[in-house]
Amino acid sequence: MSWFQSLILGLVQGLTEYLPVSSSGHLTIGANLFGLNGEENLAFTVMVHVATVLSTVVILWKEIVWLFQDFFKFKWNEGMKYVVNILVSMIPVAIVGFLFKDKVEAVFGSGMLVVGICLLITAMLLIFSYLAKPRQRENISPVHAFIIGIAQAVAVLPGLSRSGSTIATGLLLGNKKEKLAQFSFLMVIPPILGEALLDTKDILEVGVSSAMAGLPVSSLIIGFLAAFISGCFACKWMINLVKKGKLIWFGIYCAIVGILVIVLPYCC
């Protein structure tokens, strides 16, 4: 992997992790365009995912500090309720991650058709959530947190946006858009870190030298910085976009890209 490829893929990961257009789908498309093997660049994937987590911490550090302060008071306060909701939302993705990790990874290697179909599903979710007008709820309940968590678990498929699925599901349930983006970004921190730990275990099993085959340290650093900086920008931008209710444009974008990904291989 060259420094230019790592720069582009890092930017793509940072931007698309928060924008509702699927980071996994876009990374798969980018890797195919560059002719890269995902298994040979496992270390790169881990680094750019950790970079996006750090960007979330930087942008939402006040909220994270508040959650820790309230949680360690060990009282049933707003912060404790919020943490419980995050923990509840993690249950579905934890089940998928521990029980079906190998099957999910097999899907990632099943070709661009899956990416295209999942991008179309993402598009339908975003457009439908924009058109639907459910009764607004003041706070996210544990039941809704679990349902949003199911959406996050399903979104492990390449092309199905994690942020798009969770935010769209929350909107369809009637949760206020002002609170959904923040909750969506905070709830993905533990699963992304957990995924990075599992990938790190895989790196240690195959050997660091094998996992970093064809990946210079300079490319690793460039990819990390690109994902972190673009992630900070995308995280802040996305929170404002959700408040304004502009997700339909991302739905149209996903529909166009999904159709192109499905159709273009048959035209070439």
PDB file of C-alpha atoms in Angstrom:
ATOM      1  CA  MET A   1       0.000   0.000   0.000  1.00  0.00           C
ATOM      2  CA  SER A   2       1.444   3.358  -1.035  1.00  0.00           C
ATOM      3  CA  TRP A   3       1.225   6.532   1.054  1.00  0.00           C
ATOM      4  CA  PHE A   4      -1.316   7.948  -1.429  1.00  0.00           C
ATOM      5  CA  GLN A   5      -3.564   4.903  -1.152  1.00  0.00           C
ATOM      6  CA  SER A   6      -3.398   4.995   2.653  1.00  0.00           C
ATOM      7  CA  LEU A   7      -4.228   8.727   2.582  1.00  0.00           C
ATOM      8  CA  ILE A   8      -7.304   8.202   0.407  1.00  0.00           C
ATOM      9  CA  LEU A   9      -8.520   5.169   2.365  1.00  0.00           C
ATOM     10  CA  GLY A  10      -7.908   6.953   5.678  1.00  0.00           C
ATOM     11  CA  LEU A  11      -9.948   9.954   4.502  1.00  0.00           C
ATOM     12  CA  VAL A  12     -12.690   7.645   3.259  1.00  0.00           C
ATOM     13  CA  GLN A  13     -12.826   5.777   6.595  1.00  0.00           C
ATOM     14  CA  GLY A  14     -12.889   8.943   8.697  1.00  0.00           C
ATOM     15  CA  LEU A  15     -15.603  10.626   6.639  1.00  0.00           C
ATOM     16  CA  THR A  16     -17.845   7.649   6.002  1.00  0.00           C
ATOM     17  CA  GLU A  17     -17.732   6.256   9.564  1.00  0.00           C
ATOM     18  CA  TYR A  18     -20.021   9.114  10.616  1.00  0.00           C
ATOM     19  CA  LEU A  19     -21.747  10.103   7.402  1.00  0.00           C
ATOM     20  CA  PRO A  20     -24.610   7.650   6.736  1.00  0.00           C
ATOM     21  CA  VAL A  21     -23.055   6.143   3.609  1.00  0.00           C
ATOM     22  CA  SER A  22     -21.208   3.068   5.025  1.00  0.00           C
ATOM     23  CA  SER A  23     -17.504   3.176   5.783  1.00  0.00           C
ATOM     24  CA  SER A  24     -17.124  -0.583   5.226  1.00  0.00           C
ATOM     25  CA  GLY A  25     -18.807  -0.348   1.843  1.00  0.00           C
ATOM     26  CA  HIS A  26     -16.668   2.561   0.699  1.00  0.00           C
ATOM     27  CA  LEU A  27     -13.476   0.927   1.994  1.00  0.00           C
ATOM     28  CA  THR A  28     -14.387  -2.228   0.068  1.00  0.00           C
ATOM     29  CA  ILE A  29     -14.961  -0.161  -3.073  1.00  0.00           C
ATOM     30  CA  GLY A  30     -11.687   1.718  -2.519  1.00  0.00           C
ATOM     31  CA  ALA A  31      -9.716  -1.474  -1.905  1.00  0.00           C
ATOM     32  CA  ASN A  32     -11.120  -2.989  -5.096  1.00  0.00           C
ATOM     33  CA  LEU A  33     -10.236   0.112  -7.114  1.00  0.00           C
ATOM     34  CA  PHE A  34      -6.684   0.030  -5.734  1.00  0.00           C
ATOM     35  CA  GLY A  35      -6.422  -3.738  -6.123  1.00  0.00           C
ATOM     36  CA  LEU A  36      -5.686  -4.243  -2.425  1.00  0.00           C
ATOM     37  CA  ASN A  37      -6.209  -7.427  -0.420  1.00  0.00           C
ATOM     38  CA  GLY A  38      -8.090  -6.743   2.816  1.00  0.00           C
ATOM     39  CA  GLU A  39      -6.476  -9.633   4.682  1.00  0.00           C
ATOM     40  CA  GLU A  40      -2.983  -8.337   3.904  1.00  0.00           C
ATOM     41  CA  ASN A  41      -3.879  -4.905   5.319  1.00  0.00           C
ATOM     42  CA  LEU A  42      -5.553  -5.961   8.554  1.00  0.00           C
ATOM     43  CA  ALA A  43      -3.241  -3.718  10.596  1.00  0.00           C
ATOM     44  CA  PHE A  44      -4.309  -0.717   8.513  1.00  0.00           C
ATOM     45  CA  THR A  45      -7.993  -1.477   9.151  1.00  0.00           C
ATOM     46  CA  VAL A  46      -7.380  -1.625  12.911  1.00  0.00           C
ATOM     47  CA  MET A  47      -5.485   1.672  12.925  1.00  0.00           C
ATOM     48  CA  VAL A  48      -8.061   3.672  10.970  1.00  0.00           C
ATOM     49  CA  HIS A  49     -10.893   2.322  13.142  1.00  0.00           C
ATOM     50  CA  VAL A  50      -9.035   3.338  16.307  1.00  0.00           C
ATOM     51  CA  ALA A  51      -8.437   6.757  14.722  1.00  0.00           C
ATOM     52  CA  THR A  52     -12.171   7.287  14.185  1.00  0.00           C
ATOM     53  CA  VAL A  53     -12.884   6.310  17.794  1.00  0.00           C
ATOM     54  CA  LEU A  54     -10.372   8.919  18.963  1.00  0.00           C
ATOM     55  CA  SER A  55     -12.051  11.531  16.758  1.00  0.00           C
ATOM     56  CA  THR A  56     -15.358  10.774  18.501  1.00  0.00           C
ATOM     57  CA  VAL A  57     -13.695  11.190  21.900  1.00  0.00           C
ATOM     58  CA  VAL A  58     -12.234  14.542  20.827  1.00  0.00           C
ATOM     59  CA  ILE A  59     -15.530  15.939  19.493  1.00  0.00           C
ATOM     60  CA  LEU A  60     -17.772  14.556  22.257  1.00  0.00           C
ATOM     61  CA  TRP A  61     -15.327  14.750  25.160  1.00  0.00           C
ATOM     62  CA  LYS A  62     -17.647  16.907  27.299  1.00  0.00           C
ATOM     63  CA  GLU A  63     -20.465  14.375  26.982  1.00  0.00           C
ATOM     64  CA  ILE A  64     -18.084  11.481  27.723  1.00  0.00           C
ATOM     65  CA  VAL A  65     -16.733  13.204  30.860  1.00  0.00           C
ATOM     66  CA  TRP A  66     -20.307  13.877  31.989  1.00  0.00           C
ATOM     67  CA  LEU A  67     -21.235  10.209  31.512  1.00  0.00           C
ATOM     68  CA  PHE A  68     -18.238   9.006  33.537  1.00  0.00           C
ATOM     69  CA  GLN A  69     -18.900  11.506  36.323  1.00  0.00           C
ATOM     70  CA  ASP A  70     -22.567  10.558  36.618  1.00  0.00           C
ATOM     71  CA  PHE A  71     -21.899   6.834  36.277  1.00  0.00           C
ATOM     72  CA  PHE A  72     -19.357   6.710  39.099  1.00  0.00           C
ATOM     73  CA  LYS A  73     -21.748   8.469  41.463  1.00  0.00           C
ATOM     74  CA  PHE A  74     -23.579   5.100  41.431  1.00  0.00           C
ATOM     75  CA  LYS A  75     -26.963   6.807  41.521  1.00  0.00           C
ATOM     76  CA  TRP A  76     -29.899   6.431  39.131  1.00  0.00           C
ATOM     77  CA  ASN A  77     -29.315   9.799  37.453  1.00  0.00           C
ATOM     78  CA  GLU A  78     -29.437  10.931  33.813  1.00  0.00           C
ATOM     79  CA  GLY A  79     -25.859   9.893  33.137  1.00  0.00           C
ATOM     80  CA  MET A  80     -26.449   6.422  34.575  1.00  0.00           C
ATOM     81  CA  LYS A  81     -29.583   6.004  32.425  1.00  0.00           C
ATOM     82  CA  TYR A  82     -27.596   7.041  29.346  1.00  0.00           C
ATOM     83  CA  VAL A  83     -24.809   4.541  30.098  1.00  0.00           C
ATOM     84  CA  VAL A  84     -27.374   1.769  30.643  1.00  0.00           C
ATOM     85  CA  ASN A  85     -28.908   2.566  27.251  1.00  0.00           C
ATOM     86  CA  ILE A  86     -25.470   2.346  25.622  1.00  0.00           C
ATOM     87  CA  LEU A  87     -24.813  -0.997  27.334  1.00  0.00           C
ATOM     88  CA  VAL A  88     -28.219  -2.312  26.230  1.00  0.00           C
ATOM     89  CA  SER A  89     -27.522  -1.194  22.645  1.00  0.00           C
ATOM     90  CA  MET A  90     -24.279  -3.208  22.686  1.00  0.00           C
ATOM     91  CA  ILE A  91     -26.013  -6.561  23.335  1.00  0.00           C
ATOM     92  CA  PRO A  92     -27.031  -7.341  19.711  1.00  0.00           C
ATOM     93  CA  VAL A  93     -23.674  -6.394  18.175  1.00  0.00           C
ATOM     94  CA  ALA A  94     -21.821  -8.337  20.890  1.00  0.00           C
ATOM     95  CA  ILE A  95     -23.834 -11.456  20.034  1.00  0.00           C
ATOM     96  CA  VAL A  96     -23.115 -11.020  16.318  1.00  0.00           C
ATOM     97  CA  GLY A  97     -19.454 -10.255  16.933  1.00  0.00           C
ATOM     98  CA  PHE A  98     -18.726 -13.247  19.154  1.00  0.00           C
ATOM     99  CA  LEU A  99     -20.975 -15.858  17.544  1.00  0.00           C
ATOM    100  CA  PHE A 100     -21.015 -14.926  13.867  1.00  0.00           C
ATOM    101  CA  LYS A 101     -17.701 -13.100  13.301  1.00  0.00           C
ATOM    102  CA  ASP A 102     -16.372 -15.630  10.768  1.00  0.00           C
ATOM    103  CA  LYS A 103     -19.622 -15.654   8.787  1.00  0.00           C
ATOM    104  CA  VAL A 104     -19.713 -11.848   8.683  1.00  0.00           C
ATOM    105  CA  GLU A 105     -16.101 -11.719   7.488  1.00  0.00           C
ATOM    106  CA  ALA A 106     -16.994 -14.217   4.767  1.00  0.00           C
ATOM    107  CA  VAL A 107     -19.670 -11.800   3.539  1.00  0.00           C
ATOM    108  CA  PHE A 108     -17.017  -9.064   3.267  1.00  0.00           C
ATOM    109  CA  GLY A 109     -15.201 -11.226   0.763  1.00  0.00           C
ATOM    110  CA  SER A 110     -18.294 -12.100  -1.261  1.00  0.00           C
ATOM    111  CA  GLY A 111     -17.872  -9.326  -3.838  1.00  0.00           C
ATOM    112  CA  MET A 112     -19.234  -5.935  -4.763  1.00  0.00           C
ATOM    113  CA  LEU A 113     -22.795  -7.147  -5.333  1.00  0.00           C
ATOM    114  CA  VAL A 114     -23.408  -7.378  -1.574  1.00  0.00           C
ATOM    115  CA  VAL A 115     -22.021  -3.842  -1.126  1.00  0.00           C
ATOM    116  CA  GLY A 116     -24.331  -2.487  -3.819  1.00  0.00           C
ATOM    117  CA  ILE A 117     -27.429  -4.173  -2.386  1.00  0.00           C
ATOM    118  CA  CYS A 118     -26.648  -2.994   1.159  1.00  0.00           C
ATOM    119  CA  LEU A 119     -26.094   0.568  -0.089  1.00  0.00           C
ATOM    120  CA  LEU A 120     -29.568   0.450  -1.635  1.00  0.00           C
ATOM    121  CA  ILE A 121     -30.993  -0.765   1.700  1.00  0.00           C
ATOM    122  CA  THR A 122     -29.203   2.118   3.440  1.00  0.00           C
ATOM    123  CA  ALA A 123     -30.736   4.505   0.905  1.00  0.00           C
ATOM    124  CA  MET A 124     -34.250   3.171   1.561  1.00  0.00           C
ATOM    125  CA  LEU A 125     -33.792   3.472   5.329  1.00  0.00           C
ATOM    126  CA  LEU A 126     -32.600   7.083   5.098  1.00  0.00           C
ATOM    127  CA  ILE A 127     -35.321   8.160   2.664  1.00  0.00           C
ATOM    128  CA  PHE A 128     -38.079   6.406   4.602  1.00  0.00           C
ATOM    129  CA  SER A 129     -36.918   7.913   7.912  1.00  0.00           C
ATOM    130  CA  TYR A 130     -37.039  11.353   6.266  1.00  0.00           C
ATOM    131  CA  LEU A 131     -40.562  10.865   4.919  1.00  0.00           C
ATOM    132  CA  ALA A 132     -42.019   9.204   8.046  1.00  0.00           C
ATOM    133  CA  LYS A 133     -43.374  11.504  10.725  1.00  0.00           C
ATOM    134  CA  PRO A 134     -43.797   9.426  13.924  1.00  0.00           C
ATOM    135  CA  ARG A 135     -44.847  10.930  17.238  1.00  0.00           C
ATOM    136  CA  GLN A 136     -41.796  12.469  18.917  1.00  0.00           C
ATOM    137  CA  ARG A 137     -40.461  11.004  22.174  1.00  0.00           C
ATOM    138  CA  GLU A 138     -38.472  13.081  24.652  1.00  0.00           C
ATOM    139  CA  ASN A 139     -35.896  10.452  25.667  1.00  0.00           C
ATOM    140  CA  ILE A 140     -34.438   7.250  24.251  1.00  0.00           C
ATOM    141  CA  SER A 141     -35.781   4.294  26.246  1.00  0.00           C
ATOM    142  CA  PRO A 142     -33.884   1.037  26.944  1.00  0.00           C
ATOM    143  CA  VAL A 143     -36.256  -0.792  24.578  1.00  0.00           C
ATOM    144  CA  HIS A 144     -35.497   1.680  21.788  1.00  0.00           C
ATOM    145  CA  ALA A 145     -31.785   1.493  22.617  1.00  0.00           C
ATOM    146  CA  PHE A 146     -31.947  -2.284  22.118  1.00  0.00           C
ATOM    147  CA  ILE A 147     -33.769  -1.922  18.784  1.00  0.00           C
ATOM    148  CA  ILE A 148     -31.224   0.674  17.637  1.00  0.00           C
ATOM    149  CA  GLY A 149     -28.556  -1.798  18.767  1.00  0.00           C
ATOM    150  CA  ILE A 150     -30.091  -4.440  16.496  1.00  0.00           C
ATOM    151  CA  ALA A 151     -29.801  -1.970  13.613  1.00  0.00           C
ATOM    152  CA  GLN A 152     -26.129  -1.492  14.506  1.00  0.00           C
ATOM    153  CA  ALA A 153     -25.564  -5.263  14.588  1.00  0.00           C
ATOM    154  CA  VAL A 154     -27.117  -5.733  11.140  1.00  0.00           C
ATOM    155  CA  ALA A 155     -24.968  -2.848   9.861  1.00  0.00           C
ATOM    156  CA  VAL A 156     -21.808  -4.941  10.158  1.00  0.00           C
ATOM    157  CA  LEU A 157     -22.577  -5.944   6.569  1.00  0.00           C
ATOM    158  CA  PRO A 158     -20.458  -4.006   4.035  1.00  0.00           C
ATOM    159  CA  GLY A 159     -22.528  -1.248   2.452  1.00  0.00           C
ATOM    160  CA  LEU A 160     -25.055  -1.015   5.288  1.00  0.00           C
ATOM    161  CA  SER A 161     -24.216   2.219   7.100  1.00  0.00           C
ATOM    162  CA  ARG A 162     -23.807   1.960  10.864  1.00  0.00           C
ATOM    163  CA  SER A 163     -24.660   5.604  11.555  1.00  0.00           C
ATOM    164  CA  GLY A 164     -27.347   5.626   8.859  1.00  0.00           C
ATOM    165  CA  SER A 165     -29.025   2.488  10.208  1.00  0.00           C
ATOM    166  CA  THR A 166     -28.953   3.549  13.855  1.00  0.00           C
ATOM    167  CA  ILE A 167     -30.059   7.138  13.245  1.00  0.00           C
ATOM    168  CA  ALA A 168     -32.777   6.137  10.757  1.00  0.00           C
ATOM    169  CA  THR A 169     -34.079   3.455  13.140  1.00  0.00           C
ATOM    170  CA  GLY A 170     -34.155   5.953  16.001  1.00  0.00           C
ATOM    171  CA  LEU A 171     -36.046   8.480  13.869  1.00  0.00           C
ATOM    172  CA  LEU A 172     -38.588   5.847  12.804  1.00  0.00           C
ATOM    173  CA  LEU A 173     -39.115   5.002  16.485  1.00  0.00           C
ATOM    174  CA  GLY A 174     -39.917   8.670  17.113  1.00  0.00           C
ATOM    175  CA  ASN A 175     -36.802   9.705  19.013  1.00  0.00           C
ATOM    176  CA  LYS A 176     -35.737  13.321  18.755  1.00  0.00           C
ATOM    177  CA  LYS A 177     -33.132  13.904  16.054  1.00  0.00           C
ATOM    178  CA  GLU A 178     -31.268  16.390  18.294  1.00  0.00           C
ATOM    179  CA  LYS A 179     -30.271  13.524  20.621  1.00  0.00           C
ATOM    180  CA  LEU A 180     -29.945  10.673  18.134  1.00  0.00           C
ATOM    181  CA  ALA A 181     -26.670  11.585  16.419  1.00  0.00           C
ATOM    182  CA  GLN A 182     -24.854  11.983  19.739  1.00  0.00           C
ATOM    183  CA  PHE A 183     -26.239   8.675  21.036  1.00  0.00           C
ATOM    184  CA  SER A 184     -25.435   6.938  17.748  1.00  0.00           C
ATOM    185  CA  PHE A 185     -21.801   8.073  17.822  1.00  0.00           C
ATOM    186  CA  LEU A 186     -21.283   7.276  21.505  1.00  0.00           C
ATOM    187  CA  MET A 187     -22.832   3.813  21.245  1.00  0.00           C
ATOM    188  CA  VAL A 188     -20.421   2.764  18.468  1.00  0.00           C
ATOM    189  CA  ILE A 189     -17.277   3.444  20.523  1.00  0.00           C
ATOM    190  CA  PRO A 190     -17.312   0.136  22.501  1.00  0.00           C
ATOM    191  CA  PRO A 191     -18.122  -2.069  19.456  1.00  0.00           C
ATOM    192  CA  ILE A 192     -15.432  -0.437  17.299  1.00  0.00           C
ATOM    193  CA  LEU A 193     -12.868  -0.876  20.074  1.00  0.00           C
ATOM    194  CA  GLY A 194     -14.040  -4.462  20.568  1.00  0.00           C
ATOM    195  CA  GLU A 195     -13.711  -5.118  16.846  1.00  0.00           C
ATOM    196  CA  ALA A 196     -10.220  -3.612  16.903  1.00  0.00           C
ATOM    197  CA  LEU A 197      -9.249  -5.921  19.785  1.00  0.00           C
ATOM    198  CA  LEU A 198     -10.517  -8.983  17.904  1.00  0.00           C
ATOM    199  CA  ASP A 199      -8.611  -7.888  14.801  1.00  0.00           C
ATOM    200  CA  THR A 200      -5.506  -7.327  16.926  1.00  0.00           C
ATOM    201  CA  LYS A 201      -5.860 -10.903  18.181  1.00  0.00           C
ATOM    202  CA  ASP A 202      -5.989 -12.061  14.544  1.00  0.00           C
ATOM    203  CA  ILE A 203      -2.857 -10.023  13.788  1.00  0.00           C
ATOM    204  CA  LEU A 204      -1.009 -11.705  16.633  1.00  0.00           C
ATOM    205  CA  GLU A 205      -2.188 -15.125  15.447  1.00  0.00           C
ATOM    206  CA  VAL A 206      -0.988 -14.669  11.854  1.00  0.00           C
ATOM    207  CA  GLY A 207       2.072 -12.688  12.933  1.00  0.00           C
ATOM    208  CA  VAL A 208       2.675  -8.947  12.825  1.00  0.00           C
ATOM    209  CA  SER A 209       5.011  -9.242   9.831  1.00  0.00           C
ATOM    210  CA  SER A 210       2.362 -11.118   7.805  1.00  0.00           C
ATOM    211  CA  ALA A 211      -0.430  -8.726   8.765  1.00  0.00           C
ATOM    212  CA  MET A 212       1.683  -5.731   7.729  1.00  0.00           C
ATOM    213  CA  ALA A 213       2.910  -7.280   4.484  1.00  0.00           C
ATOM    214  CA  GLY A 214       3.186  -4.523   1.875  1.00  0.00           C
ATOM    215  CA  LEU A 215       2.253  -1.871   4.462  1.00  0.00           C
ATOM    216  CA  PRO A 216       5.049   0.599   5.280  1.00  0.00           C
ATOM    217  CA  VAL A 217       4.944   2.297   8.686  1.00  0.00           C
ATOM    218  CA  SER A 218       4.701   5.685   6.930  1.00  0.00           C
ATOM    219  CA  SER A 219       1.492   4.566   5.189  1.00  0.00           C
ATOM    220  CA  LEU A 220       0.099   3.369   8.515  1.00  0.00           C
ATOM    221  CA  ILE A 221       0.766   6.773  10.119  1.00  0.00           C
ATOM    222  CA  ILE A 222      -0.665   8.702   7.158  1.00  0.00           C
ATOM    223  CA  GLY A 223      -3.804   6.565   7.145  1.00  0.00           C
ATOM    224  CA  PHE A 224      -4.258   7.015  10.895  1.00  0.00           C
ATOM    225  CA  LEU A 225      -3.895  10.819  10.740  1.00  0.00           C
ATOM    226  CA  ALA A 226      -6.168  11.079   7.694  1.00  0.00           C
ATOM    227  CA  ALA A 227      -8.896   9.008   9.387  1.00  0.00           C
ATOM    228  CA  PHE A 228      -8.589  10.979  12.644  1.00  0.00           C
ATOM    229  CA  ILE A 229      -8.735  14.450  11.077  1.00  0.00           C
ATOM    230  CA  SER A 230     -11.526  13.627   8.622  1.00  0.00           C
ATOM    231  CA  GLY A 231     -13.369  11.784  11.416  1.00  0.00           C
ATOM    232  CA  CYS A 232     -13.354  14.899  13.619  1.00  0.00           C
ATOM    233  CA  PHE A 233     -14.772  16.946  10.763  1.00  0.00           C
ATOM    234  CA  ALA A 234     -17.416  14.366   9.808  1.00  0.00           C
ATOM    235  CA  CYS A 235     -18.548  13.728  13.397  1.00  0.00           C
ATOM    236  CA  LYS A 236     -19.193  17.416  14.092  1.00  0.00           C
ATOM    237  CA  TRP A 237     -20.768  17.993  10.688  1.00  0.00           C
ATOM    238  CA  MET A 238     -23.051  14.984  10.979  1.00  0.00           C
ATOM    239  CA  ILE A 239     -24.444  16.042  14.361  1.00  0.00           C
ATOM    240  CA  ASN A 240     -25.492  19.375  12.836  1.00  0.00           C
ATOM    241  CA  LEU A 241     -26.916  17.684   9.731  1.00  0.00           C
ATOM    242  CA  VAL A 242     -29.107  15.339  11.774  1.00  0.00           C
ATOM    243  CA  LYS A 243     -30.480  18.312  13.733  1.00  0.00           C
ATOM    244  CA  LYS A 244     -31.439  19.947  10.428  1.00  0.00           C
ATOM    245  CA  GLY A 245     -32.937  16.726   9.043  1.00  0.00           C
ATOM    246  CA  LYS A 246     -30.929  16.637   5.787  1.00  0.00           C
ATOM    247  CA  LEU A 247     -30.389  12.855   5.627  1.00  0.00           C
ATOM    248  CA  ILE A 248     -32.434  12.391   2.460  1.00  0.00           C
ATOM    249  CA  TRP A 249     -29.525  13.636   0.332  1.00  0.00           C
ATOM    250  CA  PHE A 250     -27.320  10.869   1.711  1.00  0.00           C
ATOM    251  CA  GLY A 251     -30.098   8.429   0.870  1.00  0.00           C
ATOM    252  CA  ILE A 252     -30.092   9.610  -2.746  1.00  0.00           C
ATOM    253  CA  TYR A 253     -26.283   9.377  -2.831  1.00  0.00           C
ATOM    254  CA  CYS A 254     -26.315   5.794  -1.479  1.00  0.00           C
ATOM    255  CA  ALA A 255     -28.949   4.824  -4.048  1.00  0.00           C
ATOM    256  CA  ILE A 256     -26.843   6.187  -6.922  1.00  0.00           C
ATOM    257  CA  VAL A 257     -23.616   4.554  -5.704  1.00  0.00           C
ATOM    258  CA  GLY A 258     -25.416   1.279  -4.975  1.00  0.00           C
ATOM    259  CA  ILE A 259     -26.862   1.122  -8.497  1.00  0.00           C
ATOM    260  CA  LEU A 260     -23.473   1.967 -10.033  1.00  0.00           C
ATOM    261  CA  VAL A 261     -21.690  -0.705  -7.970  1.00  0.00           C
ATOM    262  CA  ILE A 262     -24.203  -3.333  -9.133  1.00  0.00           C
ATOM    263  CA  VAL A 263     -24.452  -2.270 -12.782  1.00  0.00           C
ATOM    264  CA  LEU A 264     -20.919  -1.173 -13.739  1.00  0.00           C
ATOM    265  CA  PRO A 265     -19.246  -4.638 -13.528  1.00  0.00           C
ATOM    266  CA  TYR A 266     -21.699  -5.878 -16.186  1.00  0.00           C
ATOM    267  CA  CYS A 267     -21.020  -2.884 -18.428  1.00  0.00           C
ATOM    268  CA  CYS A 268     -17.214  -3.242 -18.472  1.00  0.00           C
TER     269      CYS A 268
END
